[in-house]
Every structure is written in C-alpha cells, then in structure tokens.
Short mmCIF file of N, CA and C in Angstrom, two decimals:
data_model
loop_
_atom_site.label_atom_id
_atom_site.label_comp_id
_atom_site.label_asym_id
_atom_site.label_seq_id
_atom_site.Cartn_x
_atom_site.Cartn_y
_atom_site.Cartn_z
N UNK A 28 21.47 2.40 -79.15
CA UNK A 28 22.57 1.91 -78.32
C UNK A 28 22.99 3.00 -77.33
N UNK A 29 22.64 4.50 -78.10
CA UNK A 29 23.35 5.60 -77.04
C UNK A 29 22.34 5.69 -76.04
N UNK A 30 20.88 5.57 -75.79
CA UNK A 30 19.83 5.69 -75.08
C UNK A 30 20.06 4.17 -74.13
N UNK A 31 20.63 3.10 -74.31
CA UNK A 31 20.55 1.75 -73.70
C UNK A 31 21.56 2.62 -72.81
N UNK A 32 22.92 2.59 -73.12
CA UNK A 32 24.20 3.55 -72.56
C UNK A 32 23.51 4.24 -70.92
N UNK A 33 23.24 5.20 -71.40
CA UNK A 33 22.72 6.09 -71.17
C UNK A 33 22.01 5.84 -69.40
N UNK A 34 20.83 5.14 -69.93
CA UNK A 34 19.49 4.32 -69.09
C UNK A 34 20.30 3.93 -68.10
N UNK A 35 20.89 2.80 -68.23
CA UNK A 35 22.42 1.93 -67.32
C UNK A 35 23.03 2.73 -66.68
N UNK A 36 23.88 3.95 -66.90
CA UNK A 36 24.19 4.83 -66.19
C UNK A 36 23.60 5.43 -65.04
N UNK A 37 22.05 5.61 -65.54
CA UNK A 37 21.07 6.47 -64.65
C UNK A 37 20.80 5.56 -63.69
N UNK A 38 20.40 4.37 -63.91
CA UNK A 38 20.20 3.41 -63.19
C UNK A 38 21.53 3.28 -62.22
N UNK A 39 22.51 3.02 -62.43
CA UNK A 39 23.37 3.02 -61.39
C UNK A 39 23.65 3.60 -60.77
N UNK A 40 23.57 5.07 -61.13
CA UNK A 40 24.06 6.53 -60.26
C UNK A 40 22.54 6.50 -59.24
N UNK A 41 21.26 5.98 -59.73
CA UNK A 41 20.44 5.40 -58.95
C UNK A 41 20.59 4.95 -57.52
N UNK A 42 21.39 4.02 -57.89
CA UNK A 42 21.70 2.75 -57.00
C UNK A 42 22.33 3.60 -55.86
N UNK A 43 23.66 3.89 -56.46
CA UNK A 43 24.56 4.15 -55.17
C UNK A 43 23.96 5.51 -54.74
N UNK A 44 23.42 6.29 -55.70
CA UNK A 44 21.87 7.19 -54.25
C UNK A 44 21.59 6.87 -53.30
N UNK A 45 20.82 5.77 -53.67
CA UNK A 45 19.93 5.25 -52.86
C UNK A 45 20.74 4.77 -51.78
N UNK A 46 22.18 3.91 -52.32
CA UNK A 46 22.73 3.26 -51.00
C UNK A 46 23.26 4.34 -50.12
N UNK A 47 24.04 5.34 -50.31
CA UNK A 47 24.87 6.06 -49.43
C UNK A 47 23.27 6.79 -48.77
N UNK A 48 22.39 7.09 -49.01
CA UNK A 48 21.26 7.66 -48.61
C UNK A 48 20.94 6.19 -47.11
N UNK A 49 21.05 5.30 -47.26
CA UNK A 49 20.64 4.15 -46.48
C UNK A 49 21.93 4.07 -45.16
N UNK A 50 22.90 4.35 -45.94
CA UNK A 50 24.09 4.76 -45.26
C UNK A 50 23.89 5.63 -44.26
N UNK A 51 23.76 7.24 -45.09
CA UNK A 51 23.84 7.85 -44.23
C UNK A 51 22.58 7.69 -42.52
N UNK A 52 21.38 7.52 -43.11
CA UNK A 52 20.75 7.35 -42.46
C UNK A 52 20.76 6.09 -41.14
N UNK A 53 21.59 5.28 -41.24
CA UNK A 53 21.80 4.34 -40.73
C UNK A 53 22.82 5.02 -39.67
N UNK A 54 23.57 5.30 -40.62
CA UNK A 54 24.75 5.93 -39.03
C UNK A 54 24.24 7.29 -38.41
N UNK A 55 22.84 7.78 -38.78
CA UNK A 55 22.46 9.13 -38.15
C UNK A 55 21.58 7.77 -37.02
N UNK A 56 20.89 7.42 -37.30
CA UNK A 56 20.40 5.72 -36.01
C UNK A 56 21.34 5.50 -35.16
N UNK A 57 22.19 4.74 -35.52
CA UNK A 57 23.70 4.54 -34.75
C UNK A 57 24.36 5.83 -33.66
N UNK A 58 24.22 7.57 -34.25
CA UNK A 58 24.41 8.25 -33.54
C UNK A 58 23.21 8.38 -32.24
N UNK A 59 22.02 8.78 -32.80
CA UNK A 59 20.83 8.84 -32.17
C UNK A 59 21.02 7.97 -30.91
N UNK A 60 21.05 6.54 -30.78
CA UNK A 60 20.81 5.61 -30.37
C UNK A 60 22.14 5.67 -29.47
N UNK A 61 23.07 6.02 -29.95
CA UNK A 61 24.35 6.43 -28.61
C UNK A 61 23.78 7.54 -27.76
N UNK A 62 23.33 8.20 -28.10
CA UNK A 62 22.85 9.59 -27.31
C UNK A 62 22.31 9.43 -26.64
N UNK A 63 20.73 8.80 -26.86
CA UNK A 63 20.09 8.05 -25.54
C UNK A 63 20.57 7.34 -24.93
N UNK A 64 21.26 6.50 -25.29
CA UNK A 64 21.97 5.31 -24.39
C UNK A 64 22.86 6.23 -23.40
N UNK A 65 23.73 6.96 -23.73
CA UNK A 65 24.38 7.88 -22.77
C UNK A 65 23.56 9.04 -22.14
N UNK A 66 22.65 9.58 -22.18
CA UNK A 66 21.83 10.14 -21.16
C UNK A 66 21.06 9.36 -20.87
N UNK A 67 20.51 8.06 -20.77
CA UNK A 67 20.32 7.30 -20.02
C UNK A 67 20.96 6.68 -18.48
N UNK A 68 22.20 6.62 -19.21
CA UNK A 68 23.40 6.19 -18.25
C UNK A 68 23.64 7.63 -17.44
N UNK A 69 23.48 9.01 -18.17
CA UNK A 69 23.84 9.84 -17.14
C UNK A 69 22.34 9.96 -16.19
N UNK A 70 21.39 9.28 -16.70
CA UNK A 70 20.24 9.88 -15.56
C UNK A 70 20.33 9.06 -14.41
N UNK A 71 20.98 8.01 -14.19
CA UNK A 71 21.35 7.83 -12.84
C UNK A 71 21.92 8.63 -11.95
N UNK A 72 22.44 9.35 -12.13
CA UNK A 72 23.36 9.94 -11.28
C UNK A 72 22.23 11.27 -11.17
N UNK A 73 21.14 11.48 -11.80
CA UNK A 73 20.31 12.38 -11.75
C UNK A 73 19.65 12.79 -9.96
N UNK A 74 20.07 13.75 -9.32
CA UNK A 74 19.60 13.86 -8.00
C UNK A 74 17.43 13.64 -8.38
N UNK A 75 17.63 14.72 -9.11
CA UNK A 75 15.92 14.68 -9.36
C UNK A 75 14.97 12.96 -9.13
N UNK A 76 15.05 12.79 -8.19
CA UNK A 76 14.80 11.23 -9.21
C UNK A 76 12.93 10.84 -9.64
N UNK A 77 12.13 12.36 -9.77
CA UNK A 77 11.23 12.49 -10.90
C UNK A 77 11.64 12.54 -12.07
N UNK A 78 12.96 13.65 -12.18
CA UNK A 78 13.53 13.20 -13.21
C UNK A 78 14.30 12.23 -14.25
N UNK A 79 14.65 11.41 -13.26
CA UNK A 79 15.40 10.02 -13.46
C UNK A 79 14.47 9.23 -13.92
N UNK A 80 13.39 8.96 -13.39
CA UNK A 80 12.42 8.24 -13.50
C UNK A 80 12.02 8.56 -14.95
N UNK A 81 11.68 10.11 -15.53
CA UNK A 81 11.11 9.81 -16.68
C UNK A 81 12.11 10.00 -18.19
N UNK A 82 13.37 10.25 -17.41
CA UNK A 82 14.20 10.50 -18.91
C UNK A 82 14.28 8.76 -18.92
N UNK A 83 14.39 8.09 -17.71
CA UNK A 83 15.22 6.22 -18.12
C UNK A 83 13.79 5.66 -18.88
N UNK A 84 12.43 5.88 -18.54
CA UNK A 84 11.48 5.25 -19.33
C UNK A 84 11.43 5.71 -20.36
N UNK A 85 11.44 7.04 -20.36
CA UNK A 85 11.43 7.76 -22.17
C UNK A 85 12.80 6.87 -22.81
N UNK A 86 14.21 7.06 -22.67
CA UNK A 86 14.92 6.36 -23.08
C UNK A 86 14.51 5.09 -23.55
N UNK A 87 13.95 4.36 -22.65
CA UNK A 87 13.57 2.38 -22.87
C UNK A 87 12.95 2.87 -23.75
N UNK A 88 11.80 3.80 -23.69
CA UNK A 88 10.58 3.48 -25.14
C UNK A 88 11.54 3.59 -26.06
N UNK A 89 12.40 4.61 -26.48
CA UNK A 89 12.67 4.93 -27.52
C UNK A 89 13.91 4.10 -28.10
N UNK A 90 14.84 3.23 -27.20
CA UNK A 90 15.58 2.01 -27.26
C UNK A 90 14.64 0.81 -27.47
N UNK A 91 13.58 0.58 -27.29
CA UNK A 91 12.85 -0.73 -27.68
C UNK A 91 13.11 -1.31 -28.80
N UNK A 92 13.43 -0.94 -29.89
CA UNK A 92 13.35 -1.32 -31.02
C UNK A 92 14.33 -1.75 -31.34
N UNK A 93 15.46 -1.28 -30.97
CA UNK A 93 17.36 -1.53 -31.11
C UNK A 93 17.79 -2.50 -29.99
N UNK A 94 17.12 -2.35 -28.71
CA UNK A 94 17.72 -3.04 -28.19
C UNK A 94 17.17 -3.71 -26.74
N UNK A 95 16.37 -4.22 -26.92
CA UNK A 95 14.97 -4.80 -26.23
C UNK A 95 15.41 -4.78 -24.32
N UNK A 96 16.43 -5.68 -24.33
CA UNK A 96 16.96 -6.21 -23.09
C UNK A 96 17.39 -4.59 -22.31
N UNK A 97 17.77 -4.12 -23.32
CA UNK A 97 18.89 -2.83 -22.44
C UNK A 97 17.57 -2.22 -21.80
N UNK A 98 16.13 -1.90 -22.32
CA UNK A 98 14.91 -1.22 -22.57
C UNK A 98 14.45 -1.58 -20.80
N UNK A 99 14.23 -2.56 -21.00
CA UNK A 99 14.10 -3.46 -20.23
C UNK A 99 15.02 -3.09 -18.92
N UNK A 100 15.97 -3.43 -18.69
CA UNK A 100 16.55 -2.56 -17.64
C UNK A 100 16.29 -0.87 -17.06
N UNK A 101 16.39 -0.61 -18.21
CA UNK A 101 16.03 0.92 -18.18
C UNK A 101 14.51 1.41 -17.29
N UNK A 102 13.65 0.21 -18.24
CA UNK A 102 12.20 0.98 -17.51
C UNK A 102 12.18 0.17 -15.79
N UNK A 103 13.08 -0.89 -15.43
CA UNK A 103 12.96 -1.22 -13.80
C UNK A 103 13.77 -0.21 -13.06
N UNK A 104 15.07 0.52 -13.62
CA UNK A 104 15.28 1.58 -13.04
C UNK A 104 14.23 2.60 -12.72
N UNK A 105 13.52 3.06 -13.76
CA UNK A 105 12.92 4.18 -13.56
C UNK A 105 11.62 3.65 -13.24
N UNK A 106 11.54 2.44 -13.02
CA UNK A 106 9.99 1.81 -11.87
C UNK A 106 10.85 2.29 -10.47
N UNK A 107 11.81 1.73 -10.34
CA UNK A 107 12.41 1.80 -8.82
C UNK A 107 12.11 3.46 -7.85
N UNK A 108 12.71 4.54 -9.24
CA UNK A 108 13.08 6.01 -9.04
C UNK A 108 11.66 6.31 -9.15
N UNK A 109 10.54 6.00 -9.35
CA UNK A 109 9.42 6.06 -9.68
C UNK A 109 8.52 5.61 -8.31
N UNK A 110 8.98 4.83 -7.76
CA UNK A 110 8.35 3.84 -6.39
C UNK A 110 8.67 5.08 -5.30
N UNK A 111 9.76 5.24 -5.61
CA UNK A 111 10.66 6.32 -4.46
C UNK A 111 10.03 7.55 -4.43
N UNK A 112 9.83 8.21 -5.51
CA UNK A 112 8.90 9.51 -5.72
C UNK A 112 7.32 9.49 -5.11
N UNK A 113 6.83 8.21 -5.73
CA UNK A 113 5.48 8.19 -5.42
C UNK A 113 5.45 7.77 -3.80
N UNK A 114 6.33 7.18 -3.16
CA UNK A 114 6.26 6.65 -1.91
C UNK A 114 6.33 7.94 -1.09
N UNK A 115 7.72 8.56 -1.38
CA UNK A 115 8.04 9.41 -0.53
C UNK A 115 7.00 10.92 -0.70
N UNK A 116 5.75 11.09 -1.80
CA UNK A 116 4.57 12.26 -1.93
C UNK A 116 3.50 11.29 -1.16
N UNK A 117 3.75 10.21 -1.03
CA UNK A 117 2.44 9.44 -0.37
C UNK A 117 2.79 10.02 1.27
N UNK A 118 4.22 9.90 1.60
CA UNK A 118 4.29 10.30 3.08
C UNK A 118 4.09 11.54 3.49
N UNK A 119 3.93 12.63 2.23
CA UNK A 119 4.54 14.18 2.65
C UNK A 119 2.95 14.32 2.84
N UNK A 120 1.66 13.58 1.87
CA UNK A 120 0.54 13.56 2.02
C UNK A 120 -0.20 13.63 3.63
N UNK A 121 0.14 12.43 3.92
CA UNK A 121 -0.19 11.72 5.00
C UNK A 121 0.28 12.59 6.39
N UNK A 122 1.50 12.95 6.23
CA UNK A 122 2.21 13.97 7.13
C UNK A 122 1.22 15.53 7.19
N UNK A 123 1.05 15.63 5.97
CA UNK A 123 0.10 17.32 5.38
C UNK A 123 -1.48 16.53 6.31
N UNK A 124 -1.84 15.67 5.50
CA UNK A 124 -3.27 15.42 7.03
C UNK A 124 -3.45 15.58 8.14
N UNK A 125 -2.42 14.79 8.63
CA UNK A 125 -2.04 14.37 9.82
C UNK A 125 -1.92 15.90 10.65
N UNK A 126 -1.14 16.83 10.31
CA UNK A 126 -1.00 18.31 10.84
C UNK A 126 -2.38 19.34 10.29
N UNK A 127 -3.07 18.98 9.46
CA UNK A 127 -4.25 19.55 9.10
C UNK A 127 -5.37 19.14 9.96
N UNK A 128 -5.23 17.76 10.49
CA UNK A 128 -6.40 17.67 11.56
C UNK A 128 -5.49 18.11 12.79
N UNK A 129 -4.89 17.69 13.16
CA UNK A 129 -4.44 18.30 14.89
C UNK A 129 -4.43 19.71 14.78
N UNK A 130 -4.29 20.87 13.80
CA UNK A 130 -4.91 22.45 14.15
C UNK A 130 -6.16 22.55 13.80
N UNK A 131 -7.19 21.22 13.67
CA UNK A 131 -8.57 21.69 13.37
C UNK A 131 -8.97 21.96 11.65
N UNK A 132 -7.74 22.30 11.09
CA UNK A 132 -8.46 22.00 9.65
C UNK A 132 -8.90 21.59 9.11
N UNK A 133 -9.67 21.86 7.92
CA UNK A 133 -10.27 20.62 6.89
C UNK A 133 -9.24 19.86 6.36
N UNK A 134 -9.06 19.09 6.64
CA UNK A 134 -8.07 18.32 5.90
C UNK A 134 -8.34 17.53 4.55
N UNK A 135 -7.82 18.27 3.63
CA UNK A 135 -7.93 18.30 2.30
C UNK A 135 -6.65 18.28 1.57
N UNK A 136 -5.95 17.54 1.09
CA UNK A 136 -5.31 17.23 0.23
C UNK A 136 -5.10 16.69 -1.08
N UNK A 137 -4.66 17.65 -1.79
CA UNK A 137 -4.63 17.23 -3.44
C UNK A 137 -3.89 16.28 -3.15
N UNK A 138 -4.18 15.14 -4.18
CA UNK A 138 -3.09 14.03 -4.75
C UNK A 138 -2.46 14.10 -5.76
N UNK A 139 -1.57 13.76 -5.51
CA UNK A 139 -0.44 14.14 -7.27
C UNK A 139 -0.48 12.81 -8.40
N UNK A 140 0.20 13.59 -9.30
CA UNK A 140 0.05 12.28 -10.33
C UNK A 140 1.17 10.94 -10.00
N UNK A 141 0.74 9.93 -10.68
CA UNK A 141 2.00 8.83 -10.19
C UNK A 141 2.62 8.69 -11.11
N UNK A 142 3.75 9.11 -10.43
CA UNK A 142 4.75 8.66 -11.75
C UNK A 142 5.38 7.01 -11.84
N UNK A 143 4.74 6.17 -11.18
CA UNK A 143 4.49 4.97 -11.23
C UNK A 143 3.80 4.43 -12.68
N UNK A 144 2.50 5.07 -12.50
CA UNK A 144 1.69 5.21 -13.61
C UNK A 144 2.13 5.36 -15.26
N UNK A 145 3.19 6.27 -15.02
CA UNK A 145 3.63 7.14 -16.25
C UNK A 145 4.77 6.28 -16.83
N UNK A 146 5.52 5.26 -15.76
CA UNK A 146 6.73 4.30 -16.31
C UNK A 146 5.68 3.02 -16.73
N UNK A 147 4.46 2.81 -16.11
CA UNK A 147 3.87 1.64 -16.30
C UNK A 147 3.37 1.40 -17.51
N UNK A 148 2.49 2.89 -18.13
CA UNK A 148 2.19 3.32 -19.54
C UNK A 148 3.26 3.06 -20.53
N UNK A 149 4.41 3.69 -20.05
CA UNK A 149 5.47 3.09 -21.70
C UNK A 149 5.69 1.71 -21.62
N UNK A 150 6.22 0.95 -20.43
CA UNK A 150 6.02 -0.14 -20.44
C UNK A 150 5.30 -1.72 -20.72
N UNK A 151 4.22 -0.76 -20.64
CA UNK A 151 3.22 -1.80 -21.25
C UNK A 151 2.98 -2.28 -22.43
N UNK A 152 3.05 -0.95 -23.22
CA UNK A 152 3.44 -0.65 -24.27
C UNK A 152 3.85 -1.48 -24.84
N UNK A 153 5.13 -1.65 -24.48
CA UNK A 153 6.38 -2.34 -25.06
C UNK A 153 6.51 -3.78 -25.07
N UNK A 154 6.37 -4.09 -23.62
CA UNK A 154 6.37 -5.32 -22.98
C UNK A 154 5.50 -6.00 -22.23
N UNK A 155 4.33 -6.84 -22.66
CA UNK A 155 3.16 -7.13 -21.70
C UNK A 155 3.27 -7.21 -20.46
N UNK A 156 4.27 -8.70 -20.60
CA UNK A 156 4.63 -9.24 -19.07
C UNK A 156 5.32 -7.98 -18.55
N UNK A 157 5.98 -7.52 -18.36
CA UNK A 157 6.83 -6.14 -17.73
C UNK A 157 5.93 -5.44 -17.02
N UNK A 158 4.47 -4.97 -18.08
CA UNK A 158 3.68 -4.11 -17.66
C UNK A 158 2.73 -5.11 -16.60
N UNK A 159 2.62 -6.29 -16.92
CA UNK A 159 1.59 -6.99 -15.38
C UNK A 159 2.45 -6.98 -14.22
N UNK A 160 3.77 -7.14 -14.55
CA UNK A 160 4.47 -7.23 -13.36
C UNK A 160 4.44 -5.58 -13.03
N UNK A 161 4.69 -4.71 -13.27
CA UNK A 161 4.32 -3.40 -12.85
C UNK A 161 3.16 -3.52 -12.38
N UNK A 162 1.73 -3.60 -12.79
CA UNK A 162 1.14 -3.62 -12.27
C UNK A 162 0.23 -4.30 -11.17
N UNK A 163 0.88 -5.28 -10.66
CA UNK A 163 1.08 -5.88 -9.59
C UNK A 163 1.59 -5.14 -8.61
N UNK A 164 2.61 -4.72 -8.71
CA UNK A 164 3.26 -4.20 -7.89
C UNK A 164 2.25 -2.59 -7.36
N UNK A 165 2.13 -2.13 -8.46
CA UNK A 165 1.34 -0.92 -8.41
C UNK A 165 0.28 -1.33 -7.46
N UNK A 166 -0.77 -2.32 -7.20
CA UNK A 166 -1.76 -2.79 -7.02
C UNK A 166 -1.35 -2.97 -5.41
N UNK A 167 -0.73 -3.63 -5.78
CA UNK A 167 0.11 -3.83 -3.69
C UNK A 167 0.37 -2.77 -3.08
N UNK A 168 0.86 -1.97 -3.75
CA UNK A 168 1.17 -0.61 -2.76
C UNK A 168 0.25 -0.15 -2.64
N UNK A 169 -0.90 0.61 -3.49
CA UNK A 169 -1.70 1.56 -3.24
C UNK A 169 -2.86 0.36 -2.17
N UNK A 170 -2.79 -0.63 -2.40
CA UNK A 170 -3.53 -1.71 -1.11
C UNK A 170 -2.88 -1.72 0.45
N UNK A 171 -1.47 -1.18 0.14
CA UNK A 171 -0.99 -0.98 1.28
C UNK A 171 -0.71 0.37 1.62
N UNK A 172 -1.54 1.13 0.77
CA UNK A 172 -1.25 2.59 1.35
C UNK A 172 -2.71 2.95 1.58
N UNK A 173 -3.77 2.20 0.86
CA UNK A 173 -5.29 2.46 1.90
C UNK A 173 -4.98 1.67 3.15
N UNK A 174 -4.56 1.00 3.29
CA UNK A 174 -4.63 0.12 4.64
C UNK A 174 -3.91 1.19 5.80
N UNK A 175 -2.70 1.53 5.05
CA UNK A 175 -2.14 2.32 6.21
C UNK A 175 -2.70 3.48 6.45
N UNK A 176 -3.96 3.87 5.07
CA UNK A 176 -4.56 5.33 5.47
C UNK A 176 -5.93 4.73 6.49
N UNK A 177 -6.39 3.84 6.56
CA UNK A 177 -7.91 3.76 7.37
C UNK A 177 -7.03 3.32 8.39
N UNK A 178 -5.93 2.76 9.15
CA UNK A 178 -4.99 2.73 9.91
C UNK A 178 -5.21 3.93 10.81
N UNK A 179 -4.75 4.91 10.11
CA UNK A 179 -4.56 6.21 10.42
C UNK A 179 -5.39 6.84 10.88
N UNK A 180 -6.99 6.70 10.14
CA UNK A 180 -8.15 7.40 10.32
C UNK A 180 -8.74 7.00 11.26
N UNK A 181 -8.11 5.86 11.68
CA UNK A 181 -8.82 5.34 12.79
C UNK A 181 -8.13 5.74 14.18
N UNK A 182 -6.70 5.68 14.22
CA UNK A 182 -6.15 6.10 15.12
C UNK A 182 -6.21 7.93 15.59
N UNK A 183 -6.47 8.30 14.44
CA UNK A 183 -7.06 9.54 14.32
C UNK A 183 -8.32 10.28 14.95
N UNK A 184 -9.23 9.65 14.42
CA UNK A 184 -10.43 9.72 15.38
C UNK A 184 -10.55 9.16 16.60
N UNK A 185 -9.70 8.17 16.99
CA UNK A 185 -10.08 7.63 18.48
C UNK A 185 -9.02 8.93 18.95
N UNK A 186 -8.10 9.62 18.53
CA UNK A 186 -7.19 10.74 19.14
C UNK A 186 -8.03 11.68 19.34
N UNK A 187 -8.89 11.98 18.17
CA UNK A 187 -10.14 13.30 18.07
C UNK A 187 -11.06 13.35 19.31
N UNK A 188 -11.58 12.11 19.34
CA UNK A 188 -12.37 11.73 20.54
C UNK A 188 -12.11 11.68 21.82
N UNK A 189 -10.99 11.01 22.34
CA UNK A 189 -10.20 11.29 23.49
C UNK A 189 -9.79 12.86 23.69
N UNK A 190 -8.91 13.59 22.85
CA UNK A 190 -8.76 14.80 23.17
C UNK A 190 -10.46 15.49 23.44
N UNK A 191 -11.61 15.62 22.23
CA UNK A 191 -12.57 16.05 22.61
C UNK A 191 -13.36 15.64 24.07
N UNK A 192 -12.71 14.72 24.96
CA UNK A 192 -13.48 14.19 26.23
C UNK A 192 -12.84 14.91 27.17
N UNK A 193 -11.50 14.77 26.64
CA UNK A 193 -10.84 15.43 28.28
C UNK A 193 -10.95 17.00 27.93
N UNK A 194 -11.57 17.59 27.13
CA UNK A 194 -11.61 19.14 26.93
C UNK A 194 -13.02 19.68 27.54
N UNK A 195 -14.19 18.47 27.14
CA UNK A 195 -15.28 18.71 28.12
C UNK A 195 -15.27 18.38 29.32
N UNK A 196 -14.12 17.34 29.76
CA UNK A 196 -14.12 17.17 31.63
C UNK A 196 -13.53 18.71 32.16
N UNK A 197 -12.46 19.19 31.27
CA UNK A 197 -11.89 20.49 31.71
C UNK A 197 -13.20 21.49 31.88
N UNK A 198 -13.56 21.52 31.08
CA UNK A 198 -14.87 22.34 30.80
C UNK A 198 -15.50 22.80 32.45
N UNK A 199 -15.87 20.80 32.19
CA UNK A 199 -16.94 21.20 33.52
C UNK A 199 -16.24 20.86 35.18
N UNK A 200 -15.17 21.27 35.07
CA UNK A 200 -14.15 21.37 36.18
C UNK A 200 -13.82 22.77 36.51
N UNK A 201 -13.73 23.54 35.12
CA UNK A 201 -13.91 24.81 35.48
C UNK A 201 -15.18 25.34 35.67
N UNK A 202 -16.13 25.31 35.14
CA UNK A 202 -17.28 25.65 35.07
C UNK A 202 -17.93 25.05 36.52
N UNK A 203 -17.12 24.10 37.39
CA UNK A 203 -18.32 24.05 38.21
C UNK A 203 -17.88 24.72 39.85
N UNK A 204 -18.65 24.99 40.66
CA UNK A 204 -18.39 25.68 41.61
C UNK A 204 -17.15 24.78 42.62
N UNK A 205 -16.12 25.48 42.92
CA UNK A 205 -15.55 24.91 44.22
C UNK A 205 -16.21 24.44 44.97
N UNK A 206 -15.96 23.35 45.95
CA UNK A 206 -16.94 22.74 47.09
C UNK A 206 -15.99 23.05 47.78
#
C-alpha cells in the first residue's frame, strides 16, 4: 500500500513537470514570436532597404508557422524592397557600361546577386502560389531588362560607328593637302 502511495505521487509530481515545462516553453514561443514580429515592423523604417528586404523575409519564414497571413505580408514587403534593390544595381550596371564604352574600355561588369531571388527562395518554400507569383514577376523583369539591354547595345554600336566615321572623315581632312 506504501509503494501504491508512493508510485501516485511520482506520477503526479510527473505530470505537473511535464506541464509547467510545456508552459514554460510555450510562453518562451509567445516571447520569440513578439520579437520577430516587432523587428519586422521596425525593418520598415530600415533606410538599408537590402536590409529590409532580408530581415522582412527571414521574419515571414520564421512567422510561417504561427501566423501564415502576417508571413505573407511580410515576404511582399520584402519582394517590393527587393525589386527596388535589384532594379536600382540593374541601373548603376547599365550606367557602369554605358561610361566603360564611351572611354574605350572593356566593358565588363560583374553582376550582383538578386535579392529578388533570395525573398523568392523562402517564399516558395512556404507558399507555392506566392512563389509562382514571384516568379512571374521575376521572369518579366529580367525580360524587360534584356530587352532594354540589346536596346542599348544597339543604340550603342550605331553611336560606336557614327563616332568611328566622323573620326576617319577628320582624319582624312587633315591628312589631306589644302587645295
């Protein structure tokens, strides 16, 4: 009877282990999950907006699970701050060519990574449709950023060519005798 006693005891002091253990852990979630949610909310106001871009997708991944919809908002912000980054290194590109051929350089430019790419990856992840609609979008731009680059290359070389004509009329204007 003292061993039945006993057992029952252990077993219960068991129990409420286990529960305040479920407890605690639950409200360390509850804290967690405020934290991101509020540096989320402060990465708007983030000037960086490479940085904006990848704390609001890191946030969504790591909100997916608690709270789908909010996630969801989060990663079209940081598609948006993400569009803006990659748009505005697509122009600094194009600008860096553009002055690399008119002094005669090789014009060679590294391309950077997209951070398009990098919100599209957690996203997909998470959310199929989210990630086709990202990548749609992804698909349109870089279709409209070869278009505007053979655009370019073309207006480029007919510039190359024209300047190279009137440099050989100079040529042979100087080069040829007064009459």
């Amino acid at each position: 009877l003292c061993l039945s006693v006993s057992s029952v005891a252990q077993t219960k002091k068991t129990k409420l282990n286990t529960e305040d253990a479920d407890a605690d852990a639950a409200q360390q979630r509850t804290i967690a999950i405020s934290l991101v949610t509020t540096l989320a909310d402060e990465a708007r106001s983030f000037k960086d907006q490479t940085r904006r871009a990848r704390v609001q997708a890191r946030a969504a991944d790591v909100l997916w699970d608690s709270d789908p919809e909010r996630a969801r908002d989060l990663f079209r912000r940081a598609w948006e701050a993400a569009d803006t980054v990659d748009t505005e290194a697509a122009k600094k590109r194009a600008e860096e060519m553009r002055r690399m051929q008119s002094s005669g350089e090789p014009a060679v430019v590294r391309g950077t990574p997209s951070l398009r790419s990098e919100v599209l990856r957690l996203a997909a992840k998470r959310d199929r449709k989210l990630g086709e609609e990202f990548l749609k979008a992804l698909d349109e731009a870089n279709d409209k950023e070869r278009a505007e680059a053979a655009t370019n290359q073309r207006l480029n070389n007919g510039t190359t060519v024209g300047a190279s004509q009137r440099l050989q009329l100079a040529r042979r204007l100087v080069d040829e005798p007064a009459r």
